């Protein structure tokens, strides 16, 4: 009986948090939709304007390894874990997490439109892309790596939680994956860390009033 009562109270508290931040959540979802649309436009533009591949000192010395499974499902796992953890344990921060993610996607969309290098010629074709609608799958939206950026953003958002370790580990896993597959240049990976940190700090200022993170 006691456990049932405690569970009901937690559910009620969860509902109150959602309802209490409903407008901020709606705004953050709209921001997310806009960011995703712009990301699709940027990716399409990058594929059309892609010029030529270039050499890379790290890729030149790193053998090509097919890690398509990690490339495709690793990022999906990261997003699901981040969203799931927020929904069940940090629901009052849902609008903040969505807004930070959307801002990162928006910033990446801007950078993608500025650089038009074609992916390395020896890059592994992601065999799992066939399961993804073409509108979400691009080959030359290189700068900067979204896989690394999203993982690192998760770490920055939850660095004070135990789950932050998961995102930190996945940051290195995703970095190795995209480099081993030669689907990103090394600059795409290293720059992702710095730009993501900058995006996170900008987000803290922009969403200061609704931001519960320190």
Short mmCIF file of C-alpha atoms in Angstrom, two decimals:
data_model
loop_
_atom_site.label_atom_id
_atom_site.label_comp_id
_atom_site.label_asym_id
_atom_site.label_seq_id
_atom_site.Cartn_x
_atom_site.Cartn_y
_atom_site.Cartn_z
CA UNK A 1 0.00 0.00 0.00
CA UNK A 2 2.77 2.41 0.94
CA UNK A 3 4.69 1.72 -2.25
CA UNK A 4 1.53 2.21 -4.32
CA UNK A 5 0.84 5.53 -2.59
CA UNK A 6 4.41 6.73 -3.12
CA UNK A 7 4.24 5.77 -6.81
CA UNK A 8 0.95 7.65 -7.27
CA UNK A 9 2.41 10.71 -5.60
CA UNK A 10 5.45 10.59 -7.88
CA UNK A 11 3.21 10.35 -10.93
CA UNK A 12 1.16 13.30 -9.71
CA UNK A 13 4.33 15.30 -9.05
CA UNK A 14 5.58 14.42 -12.56
CA UNK A 15 2.28 15.61 -14.05
CA UNK A 16 2.43 18.87 -12.11
CA UNK A 17 5.93 19.54 -13.39
CA UNK A 18 4.84 18.94 -16.98
CA UNK A 19 1.77 21.14 -16.58
CA UNK A 20 3.68 23.82 -14.74
CA UNK A 21 6.17 24.16 -17.60
CA UNK A 22 3.74 23.44 -20.44
CA UNK A 23 4.30 26.71 -22.27
CA UNK A 24 8.08 26.46 -22.06
CA UNK A 25 7.89 22.85 -23.26
CA UNK A 26 5.68 23.83 -26.21
CA UNK A 27 8.07 26.63 -27.16
CA UNK A 28 11.08 24.32 -26.90
CA UNK A 29 9.35 21.73 -29.12
CA UNK A 30 8.60 24.40 -31.73
CA UNK A 31 12.24 25.51 -31.54
CA UNK A 32 13.27 21.89 -32.07
CA UNK A 33 11.05 21.52 -35.14
CA UNK A 34 12.47 24.71 -36.67
CA UNK A 35 16.04 23.56 -35.98
CA UNK A 36 15.45 20.13 -37.53
CA UNK A 37 13.89 21.68 -40.64
CA UNK A 38 16.86 24.03 -41.04
CA UNK A 39 19.22 21.09 -40.50
CA UNK A 40 17.52 19.20 -43.33
CA UNK A 41 17.81 22.22 -45.60
CA UNK A 42 21.49 22.65 -44.69
CA UNK A 43 22.25 18.96 -45.25
CA UNK A 44 20.54 18.98 -48.64
CA UNK A 45 22.45 22.10 -49.63
CA UNK A 46 25.78 20.59 -48.51
CA UNK A 47 25.19 17.45 -50.58
CA UNK A 48 24.42 19.52 -53.67
CA UNK A 49 27.39 21.84 -53.24
CA UNK A 50 29.98 19.26 -52.11
CA UNK A 51 33.24 19.90 -53.94
CA UNK A 52 36.20 17.56 -53.49
CA UNK A 53 37.62 15.37 -50.72
CA UNK A 54 40.91 16.41 -49.10
CA UNK A 55 43.70 14.66 -47.24
CA UNK A 56 43.76 14.32 -43.47
CA UNK A 57 46.87 13.42 -41.50
CA UNK A 58 44.92 11.32 -38.98
CA UNK A 59 42.73 9.52 -41.50
CA UNK A 60 45.77 8.84 -43.67
CA UNK A 61 47.21 6.80 -40.81
CA UNK A 62 44.00 5.24 -39.54
CA UNK A 63 42.72 2.07 -41.24
CA UNK A 64 39.11 2.06 -42.40
CA UNK A 65 36.80 0.04 -40.14
CA UNK A 66 33.12 -0.60 -40.80
CA UNK A 67 31.31 0.46 -37.64
CA UNK A 68 27.97 1.20 -39.30
CA UNK A 69 26.00 -0.41 -36.48
CA UNK A 70 27.51 1.93 -33.87
CA UNK A 71 27.25 4.89 -36.23
CA UNK A 72 23.52 4.40 -36.77
CA UNK A 73 22.23 2.95 -33.53
CA UNK A 74 24.76 4.52 -31.19
CA UNK A 75 23.43 8.02 -31.80
CA UNK A 76 19.85 6.76 -31.51
CA UNK A 77 20.69 5.20 -28.14
CA UNK A 78 22.29 8.45 -26.95
CA UNK A 79 19.21 10.49 -27.85
CA UNK A 80 16.81 7.96 -26.30
CA UNK A 81 18.82 7.76 -23.06
CA UNK A 82 19.10 11.54 -22.82
CA UNK A 83 15.41 12.13 -23.48
CA UNK A 84 14.30 9.21 -21.34
CA UNK A 85 16.44 10.25 -18.38
CA UNK A 86 15.13 13.80 -18.63
CA UNK A 87 11.49 12.69 -18.85
CA UNK A 88 11.66 10.33 -15.88
CA UNK A 89 14.20 11.96 -13.57
CA UNK A 90 14.66 15.62 -14.62
CA UNK A 91 11.30 16.46 -16.13
CA UNK A 92 11.46 20.05 -14.86
CA UNK A 93 14.50 20.46 -17.11
CA UNK A 94 12.81 19.03 -20.22
CA UNK A 95 12.37 22.40 -21.91
CA UNK A 96 15.98 23.32 -21.14
CA UNK A 97 17.37 20.07 -22.57
CA UNK A 98 15.23 20.39 -25.71
CA UNK A 99 16.24 24.02 -26.14
CA UNK A 100 19.95 23.27 -25.70
CA UNK A 101 19.71 20.42 -28.21
CA UNK A 102 17.81 22.60 -30.68
CA UNK A 103 20.35 25.41 -30.37
CA UNK A 104 23.18 22.99 -31.11
CA UNK A 105 21.36 21.66 -34.19
CA UNK A 106 20.71 25.23 -35.33
CA UNK A 107 24.36 26.23 -34.94
CA UNK A 108 25.51 23.10 -36.74
CA UNK A 109 23.14 23.85 -39.62
CA UNK A 110 24.80 27.23 -40.02
CA UNK A 111 28.29 25.74 -40.10
CA UNK A 112 27.26 23.02 -42.55
CA UNK A 113 26.22 25.66 -45.08
CA UNK A 114 29.64 27.31 -44.88
CA UNK A 115 31.84 24.31 -45.70
CA UNK A 116 31.34 22.19 -48.80
CA UNK A 117 34.00 19.49 -48.70
CA UNK A 118 33.03 16.06 -49.96
CA UNK A 119 33.47 13.19 -47.54
CA UNK A 120 36.74 11.19 -47.83
CA UNK A 121 36.79 8.90 -50.86
CA UNK A 122 37.51 5.82 -48.74
CA UNK A 123 34.62 6.51 -46.34
CA UNK A 124 32.53 3.48 -45.45
CA UNK A 125 29.02 3.66 -46.84
CA UNK A 126 26.69 3.32 -43.89
CA UNK A 127 24.75 0.18 -44.71
CA UNK A 128 22.11 1.14 -42.18
CA UNK A 129 21.25 4.36 -44.04
CA UNK A 130 18.84 2.32 -46.16
CA UNK A 131 16.63 2.09 -43.06
CA UNK A 132 16.60 5.86 -42.65
CA UNK A 133 14.38 8.15 -44.77
CA UNK A 134 16.59 9.91 -47.32
CA UNK A 135 15.44 13.28 -46.05
CA UNK A 136 17.36 12.63 -42.80
CA UNK A 137 20.45 11.00 -44.32
CA UNK A 138 23.22 13.13 -45.80
CA UNK A 139 26.75 12.31 -46.90
CA UNK A 140 28.51 15.67 -46.91
CA UNK A 141 27.17 17.57 -43.89
CA UNK A 142 30.61 17.24 -42.37
CA UNK A 143 31.47 20.23 -40.23
CA UNK A 144 31.03 19.60 -37.43
CA UNK A 145 30.30 16.03 -36.33
CA UNK A 146 26.77 15.77 -35.00
CA UNK A 147 27.45 12.36 -33.45
CA UNK A 148 30.24 13.75 -31.29
CA UNK A 149 28.46 17.03 -30.57
CA UNK A 150 25.24 15.44 -29.32
CA UNK A 151 27.14 13.00 -27.10
CA UNK A 152 29.24 15.79 -25.60
CA UNK A 153 26.19 17.99 -25.06
CA UNK A 154 24.66 15.15 -23.05
CA UNK A 155 27.76 15.11 -20.89
CA UNK A 156 27.64 18.89 -20.35
CA UNK A 157 23.95 18.80 -19.44
CA UNK A 158 24.26 15.87 -17.02
CA UNK A 159 27.90 16.14 -15.94
CA UNK A 160 26.86 16.31 -12.26
CA UNK A 161 24.80 13.13 -12.57
CA UNK A 162 26.14 9.58 -12.73
CA UNK A 163 24.66 9.24 -16.21
CA UNK A 164 27.07 11.92 -17.34
CA UNK A 165 29.76 9.22 -17.42
CA UNK A 166 27.73 7.38 -20.06
CA UNK A 167 27.64 10.43 -22.32
CA UNK A 168 31.34 11.09 -21.81
CA UNK A 169 32.18 7.51 -22.79
CA UNK A 170 29.86 7.73 -25.80
CA UNK A 171 31.59 10.93 -26.87
CA UNK A 172 34.84 9.01 -27.29
CA UNK A 173 33.03 6.04 -28.85
CA UNK A 174 31.33 8.24 -31.44
CA UNK A 175 34.57 10.11 -32.14
CA UNK A 176 36.39 6.86 -32.82
CA UNK A 177 33.48 5.51 -34.86
CA UNK A 178 33.24 8.42 -37.32
CA UNK A 179 37.02 8.59 -37.69
CA UNK A 180 37.42 4.82 -38.15
CA UNK A 181 34.73 4.86 -40.82
CA UNK A 182 36.34 7.93 -42.42
CA UNK A 183 32.93 9.59 -42.68
CA UNK A 184 34.29 12.73 -40.99
CA UNK A 185 37.57 14.58 -41.13
CA UNK A 186 39.47 14.90 -37.86
CA UNK A 187 38.74 18.65 -37.74
CA UNK A 188 35.01 17.82 -37.72
CA UNK A 189 35.50 15.75 -34.58
CA UNK A 190 37.79 18.05 -32.62
CA UNK A 191 35.86 21.18 -33.52
CA UNK A 192 32.63 19.55 -32.35
CA UNK A 193 33.88 19.58 -28.75
CA UNK A 194 34.73 23.28 -28.72
CA UNK A 195 31.65 24.43 -30.64
CA UNK A 196 29.34 22.30 -28.49
CA UNK A 197 30.79 23.82 -25.34
CA UNK A 198 30.28 27.29 -26.81
CA UNK A 199 26.72 26.42 -27.80
CA UNK A 200 26.05 25.13 -24.29
CA UNK A 201 27.33 28.32 -22.67
CA UNK A 202 25.32 30.47 -25.08
CA UNK A 203 22.26 28.39 -24.24
CA UNK A 204 22.81 28.95 -20.53
CA UNK A 205 22.63 32.70 -21.12
CA UNK A 206 19.70 32.56 -23.53
CA UNK A 207 17.62 30.27 -21.35
CA UNK A 208 18.83 31.72 -18.04
CA UNK A 209 15.39 32.40 -16.58
CA UNK A 210 14.18 28.87 -17.20
CA UNK A 211 17.55 27.17 -16.69
CA UNK A 212 17.94 25.23 -13.43
CA UNK A 213 21.47 24.09 -14.29
CA UNK A 214 24.42 25.71 -12.60
#
